[in-house]
Coordinates of C-alpha atoms in Angstrom, one line a residue:
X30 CA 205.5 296.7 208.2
X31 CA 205.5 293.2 209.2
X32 CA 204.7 290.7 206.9
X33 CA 202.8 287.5 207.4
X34 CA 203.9 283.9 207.2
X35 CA 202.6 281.4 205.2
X36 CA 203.3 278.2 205.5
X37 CA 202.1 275.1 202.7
X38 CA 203.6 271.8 202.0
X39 CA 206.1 271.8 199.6
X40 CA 204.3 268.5 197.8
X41 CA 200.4 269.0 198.1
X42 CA 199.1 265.5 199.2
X43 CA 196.8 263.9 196.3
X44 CA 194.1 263.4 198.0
X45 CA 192.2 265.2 201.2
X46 CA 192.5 268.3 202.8
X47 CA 195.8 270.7 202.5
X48 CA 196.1 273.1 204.9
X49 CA 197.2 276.4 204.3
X50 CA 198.2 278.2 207.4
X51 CA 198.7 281.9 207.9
X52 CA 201.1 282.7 211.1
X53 CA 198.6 284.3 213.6
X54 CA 199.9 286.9 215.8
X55 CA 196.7 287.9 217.7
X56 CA 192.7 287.4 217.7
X57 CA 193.4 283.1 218.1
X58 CA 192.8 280.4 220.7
X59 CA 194.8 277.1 221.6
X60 CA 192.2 274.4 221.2
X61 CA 193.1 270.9 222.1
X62 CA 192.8 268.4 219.9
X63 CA 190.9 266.2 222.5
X64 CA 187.8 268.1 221.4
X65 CA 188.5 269.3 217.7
X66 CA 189.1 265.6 217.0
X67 CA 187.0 263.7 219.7
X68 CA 185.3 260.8 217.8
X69 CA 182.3 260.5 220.1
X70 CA 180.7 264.0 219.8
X71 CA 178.5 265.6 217.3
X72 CA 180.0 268.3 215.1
X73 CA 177.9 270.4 217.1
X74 CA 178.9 270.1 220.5
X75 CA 182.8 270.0 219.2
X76 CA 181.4 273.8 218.0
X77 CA 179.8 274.5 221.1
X78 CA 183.0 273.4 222.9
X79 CA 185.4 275.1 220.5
X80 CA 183.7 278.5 221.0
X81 CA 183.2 278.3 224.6
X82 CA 187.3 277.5 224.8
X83 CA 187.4 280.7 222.9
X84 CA 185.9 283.1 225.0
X85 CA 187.2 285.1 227.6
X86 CA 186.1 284.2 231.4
X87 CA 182.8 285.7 232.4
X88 CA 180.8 285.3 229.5
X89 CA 177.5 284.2 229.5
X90 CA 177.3 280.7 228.1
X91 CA 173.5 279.9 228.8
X92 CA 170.9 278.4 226.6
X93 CA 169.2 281.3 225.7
X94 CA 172.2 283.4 225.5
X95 CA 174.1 280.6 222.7
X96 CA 170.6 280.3 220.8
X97 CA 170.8 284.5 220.3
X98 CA 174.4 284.1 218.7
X99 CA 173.7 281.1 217.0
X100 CA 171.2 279.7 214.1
X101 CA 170.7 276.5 216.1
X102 CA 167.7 276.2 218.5
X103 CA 167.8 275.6 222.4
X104 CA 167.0 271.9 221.9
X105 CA 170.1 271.5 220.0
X106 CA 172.1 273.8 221.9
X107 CA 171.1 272.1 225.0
X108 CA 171.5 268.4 223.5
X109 CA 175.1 269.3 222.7
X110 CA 176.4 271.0 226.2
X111 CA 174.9 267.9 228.1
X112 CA 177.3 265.9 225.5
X113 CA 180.1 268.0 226.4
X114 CA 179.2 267.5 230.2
X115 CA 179.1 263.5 229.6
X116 CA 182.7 263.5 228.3
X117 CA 184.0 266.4 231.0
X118 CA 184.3 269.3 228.5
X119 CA 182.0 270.9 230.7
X120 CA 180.7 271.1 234.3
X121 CA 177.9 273.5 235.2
X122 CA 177.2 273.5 239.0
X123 CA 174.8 275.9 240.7
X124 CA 176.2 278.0 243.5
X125 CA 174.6 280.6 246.2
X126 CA 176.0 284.0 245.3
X127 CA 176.3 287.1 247.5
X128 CA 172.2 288.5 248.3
X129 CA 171.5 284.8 248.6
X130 CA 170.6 284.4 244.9
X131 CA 171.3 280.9 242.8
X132 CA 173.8 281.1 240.0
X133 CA 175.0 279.0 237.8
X134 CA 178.8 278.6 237.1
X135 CA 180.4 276.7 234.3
X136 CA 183.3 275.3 233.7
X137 CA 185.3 274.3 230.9
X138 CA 188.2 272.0 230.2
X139 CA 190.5 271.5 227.7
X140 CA 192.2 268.4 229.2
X141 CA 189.2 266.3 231.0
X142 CA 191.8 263.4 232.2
X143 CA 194.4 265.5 233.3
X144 CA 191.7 267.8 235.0
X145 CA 190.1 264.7 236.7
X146 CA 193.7 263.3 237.6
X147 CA 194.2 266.9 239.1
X148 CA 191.6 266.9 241.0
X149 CA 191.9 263.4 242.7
X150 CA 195.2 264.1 243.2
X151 CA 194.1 267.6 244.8
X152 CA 192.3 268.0 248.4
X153 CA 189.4 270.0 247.8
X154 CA 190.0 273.0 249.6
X155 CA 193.4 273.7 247.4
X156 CA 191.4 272.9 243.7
X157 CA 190.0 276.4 242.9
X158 CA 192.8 279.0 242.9
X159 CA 194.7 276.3 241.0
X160 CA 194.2 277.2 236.8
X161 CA 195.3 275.0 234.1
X162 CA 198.0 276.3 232.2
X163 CA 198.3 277.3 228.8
X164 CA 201.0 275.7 226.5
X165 CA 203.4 279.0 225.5
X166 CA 203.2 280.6 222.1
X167 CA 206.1 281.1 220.3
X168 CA 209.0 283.6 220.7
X169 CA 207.0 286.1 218.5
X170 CA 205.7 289.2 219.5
X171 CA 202.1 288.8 220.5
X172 CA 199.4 291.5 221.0
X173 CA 197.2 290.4 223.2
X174 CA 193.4 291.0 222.9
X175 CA 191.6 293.5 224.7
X176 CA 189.7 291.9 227.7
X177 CA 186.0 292.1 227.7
X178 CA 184.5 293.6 230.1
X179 CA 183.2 290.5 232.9
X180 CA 179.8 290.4 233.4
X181 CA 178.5 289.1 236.3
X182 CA 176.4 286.3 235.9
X183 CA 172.6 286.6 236.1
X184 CA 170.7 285.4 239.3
X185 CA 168.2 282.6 239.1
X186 CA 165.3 282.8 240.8
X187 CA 165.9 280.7 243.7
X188 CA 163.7 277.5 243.3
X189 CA 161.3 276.8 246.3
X190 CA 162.3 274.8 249.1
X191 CA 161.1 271.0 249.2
X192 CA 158.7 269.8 251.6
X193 CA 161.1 268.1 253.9
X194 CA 160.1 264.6 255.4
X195 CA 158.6 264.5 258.7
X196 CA 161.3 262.6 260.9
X197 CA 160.5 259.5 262.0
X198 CA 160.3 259.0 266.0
X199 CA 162.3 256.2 266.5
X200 CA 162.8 255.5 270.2
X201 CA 166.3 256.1 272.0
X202 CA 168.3 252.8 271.8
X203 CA 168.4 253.1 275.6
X204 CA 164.2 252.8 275.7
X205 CA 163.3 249.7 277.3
X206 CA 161.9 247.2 275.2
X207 CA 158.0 246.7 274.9
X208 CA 157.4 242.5 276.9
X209 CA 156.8 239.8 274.7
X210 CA 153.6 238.5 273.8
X211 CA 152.7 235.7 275.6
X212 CA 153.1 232.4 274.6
X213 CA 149.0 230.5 273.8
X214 CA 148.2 227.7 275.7
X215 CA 145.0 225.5 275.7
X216 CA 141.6 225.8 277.6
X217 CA 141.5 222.5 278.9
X218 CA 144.7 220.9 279.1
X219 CA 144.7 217.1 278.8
X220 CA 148.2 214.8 278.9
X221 CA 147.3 213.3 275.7
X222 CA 146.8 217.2 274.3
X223 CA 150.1 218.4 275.4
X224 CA 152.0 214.5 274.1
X225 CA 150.5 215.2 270.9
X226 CA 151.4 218.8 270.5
X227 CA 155.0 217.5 272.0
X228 CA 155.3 215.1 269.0
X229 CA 154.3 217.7 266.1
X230 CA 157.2 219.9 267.5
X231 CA 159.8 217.1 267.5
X232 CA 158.8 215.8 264.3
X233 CA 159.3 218.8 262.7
X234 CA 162.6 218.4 261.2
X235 CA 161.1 215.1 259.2
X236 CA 160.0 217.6 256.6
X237 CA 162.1 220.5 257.4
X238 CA 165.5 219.4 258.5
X239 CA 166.4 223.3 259.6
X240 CA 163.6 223.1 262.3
X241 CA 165.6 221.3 264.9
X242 CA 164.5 221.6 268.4
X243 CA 166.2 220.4 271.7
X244 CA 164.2 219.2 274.3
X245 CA 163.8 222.7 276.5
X246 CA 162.7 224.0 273.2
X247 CA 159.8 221.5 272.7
X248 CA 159.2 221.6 276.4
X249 CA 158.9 225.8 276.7
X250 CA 156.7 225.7 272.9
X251 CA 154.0 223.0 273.6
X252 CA 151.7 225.1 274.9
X253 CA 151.3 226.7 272.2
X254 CA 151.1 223.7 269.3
X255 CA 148.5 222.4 272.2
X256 CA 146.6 225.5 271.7
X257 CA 146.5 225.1 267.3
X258 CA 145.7 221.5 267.8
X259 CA 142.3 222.3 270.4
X260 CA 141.5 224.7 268.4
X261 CA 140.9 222.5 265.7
X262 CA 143.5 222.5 263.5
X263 CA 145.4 219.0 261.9
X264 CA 148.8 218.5 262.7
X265 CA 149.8 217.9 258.8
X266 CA 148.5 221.6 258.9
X267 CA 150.1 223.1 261.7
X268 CA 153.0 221.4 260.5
X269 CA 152.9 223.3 257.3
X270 CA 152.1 226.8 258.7
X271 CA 154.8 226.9 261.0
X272 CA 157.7 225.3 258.6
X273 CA 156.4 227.2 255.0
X274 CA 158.8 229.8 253.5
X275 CA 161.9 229.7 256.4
X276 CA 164.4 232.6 256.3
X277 CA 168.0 231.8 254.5
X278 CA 170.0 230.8 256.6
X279 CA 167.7 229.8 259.9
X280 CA 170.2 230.8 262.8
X281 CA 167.4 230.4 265.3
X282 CA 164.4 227.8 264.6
X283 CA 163.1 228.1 267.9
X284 CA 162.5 231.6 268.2
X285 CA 160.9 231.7 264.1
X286 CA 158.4 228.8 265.9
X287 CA 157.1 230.8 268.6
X288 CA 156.7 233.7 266.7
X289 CA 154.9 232.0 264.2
X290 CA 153.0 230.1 267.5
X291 CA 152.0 233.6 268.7
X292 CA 151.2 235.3 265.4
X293 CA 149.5 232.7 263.4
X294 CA 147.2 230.6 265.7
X295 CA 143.6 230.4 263.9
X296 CA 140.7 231.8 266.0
X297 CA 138.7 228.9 268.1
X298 CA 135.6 226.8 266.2
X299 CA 132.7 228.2 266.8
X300 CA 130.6 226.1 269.6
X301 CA 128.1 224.1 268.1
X302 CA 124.3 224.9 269.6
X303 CA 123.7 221.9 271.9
X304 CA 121.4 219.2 270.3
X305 CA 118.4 218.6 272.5
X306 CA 117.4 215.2 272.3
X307 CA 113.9 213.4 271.9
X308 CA 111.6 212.4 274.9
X309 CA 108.6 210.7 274.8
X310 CA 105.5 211.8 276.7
X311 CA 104.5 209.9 280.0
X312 CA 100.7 210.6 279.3
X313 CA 99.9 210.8 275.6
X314 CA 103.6 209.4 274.3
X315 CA 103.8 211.8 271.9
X316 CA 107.6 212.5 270.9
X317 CA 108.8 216.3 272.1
X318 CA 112.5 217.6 273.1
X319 CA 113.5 218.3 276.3
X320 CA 116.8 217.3 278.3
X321 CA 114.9 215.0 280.5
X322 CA 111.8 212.6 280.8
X323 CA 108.5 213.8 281.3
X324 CA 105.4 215.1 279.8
X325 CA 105.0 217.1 277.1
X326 CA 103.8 221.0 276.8
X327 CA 100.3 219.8 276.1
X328 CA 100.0 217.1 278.5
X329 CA 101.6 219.2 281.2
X330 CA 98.9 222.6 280.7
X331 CA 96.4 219.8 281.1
X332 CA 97.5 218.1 284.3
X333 CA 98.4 222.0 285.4
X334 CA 94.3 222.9 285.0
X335 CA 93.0 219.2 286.5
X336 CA 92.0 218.0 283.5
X337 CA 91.9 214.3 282.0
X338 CA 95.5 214.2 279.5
X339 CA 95.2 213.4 276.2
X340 CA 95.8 209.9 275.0
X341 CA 96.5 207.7 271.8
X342 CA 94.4 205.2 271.2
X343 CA 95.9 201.5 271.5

């Protein structure tokens, strides 16, 4: 008959916990002390993580199947396996299984460095047949536990598949490139138009030093600051709709300009009805508009039908 071990201190501390420890010969686990004494997670997720370490592979270690064993609700339960997952206790990934059904497998670790050191160390393709072994037990005969019988682990249902994004139709890089806008120019050109569109363009770098232009710039971009200035617009504002808000750094000012020429140009004033001005009547000298001399309506129906015109008195 064999008899068990016990072991005690020969001086019990004064103060704290004094262990006595039995010799175990079967029905234990090796827990690390990474998790038993880890200072950053609950006392429940140190439980959950102690009994998962504990059990045999295959077990079911879901929510539901935790929260049947133990007192503690799925909240909890679930609040204390996502702490183990933050500190790499744990790692539940979800894999396609034979029958193409979703399952979920889990992981556990006793040694979450050394696993992750492992595994960067590791290609890929040689991690999984790789365990991590167990420290030995001592030279004492050990009667192993019975295995339990592995239980396949239930299929999810398989969630449905996302609406994938409609692909954008880009055009092949070897497309050829749609022609530039055309560059405005002015309906009716005058020298002292295009001088005075020449200056706004060469002045520009007064007030924004990036803007600086060399003369075939200004040369091939008047046209376009003669078409802002006919249409109305003053050069302190077309100087500050082309220069407002440049992009850091400015590699090419020209180009930004007759963008923002071609883009930006206001639409023409709207023509002005033509003021007709005032005649005076040859026969009665009444005042009426017209564009030229003559008579007026009255005066002219009367000459029309023979008739003596009306006039004023002197």
């Amino acid at each position: 008959m064999d008899t068990q071990q016990i072991s005690a201190p020969s001086r019990a501390p004064s103060s704290g916990v004094v262990h006595i420890n039995i010799r175990l010969t079967d029905g234990y686990s090796i827990i690390s002390n990474r998790l038993s004494q880890h200072q950053d997670l609950s006392l429940l997720a140190i439980g959950l993580g102690t009994h998962i370490q504990s059990l045999p592979a295959g077990r079911r270690i879901g929510i539901k199947a935790l929260a049947a064993t133990f007192p503690e609700g799925e909240t909890a339960i679930a609040a204390g396996l996502r702490e183990l997952e933050r500190h790499g206790f744990l790692r539940r990934t979800r894999e396609r299984v034979e029958g193409g059904r979703v399952a979920t497998r889990t992981e556990s670790y006793n040694h979450p460095e050394a696993a992750a050191r492992w595994a960067e160390a590791t290609p890929a393709r040689d991690r999984e047949p790789v365990p991590v072994a167990e420290p030995e037990a001592e030279p004492e005969p050990v009667r192993e536990p019975e295995a339990e019988p592995v239980r396949e682990p239930e299929a999810e249902p398989e969630p449905e598949p996302e609406a994938e994004p409609e692909p954008r139709l880009l055009p092949p890089p070897t497309a050829a490139k749609p022609p530039r806008p055309p560059l405005p120019g002015p309906c009716r050109p005058t020298e002292a138009l295009y001088a005075a569109a020449a200056d706004l363009l060469a002045g520009l770098r007064r007030t924004a030093p990036v803007f600086v232009l060399s003369e075939e710039d200004v040369r091939r971009l008047v046209p376009g600051g003669a078409a802002w200035l006919e249409r109305g617009m003053r050069p302190d504002a077309v100087r500050e709709a082309l220069t407002d808000d440049p992009p850091v750094p400015l590699r090419h000012p020209a180009k930004l300009l007759r963008h923002r020429l071609i883009t930006l140009i206001p639409p023409p004033l709207p023509v002005a009805a033509p003021v007709v001005p005032l005649q005076n009547c040859e026969d009665c000298d009444r005042a009426f508009r017209s564009p030229v001399a003559g008579v007026c309506r009255g005066c002219g129906e009367a000459r029309a039908d023979g008739t003596e015109p009306f006039r004023l008195s002197a």
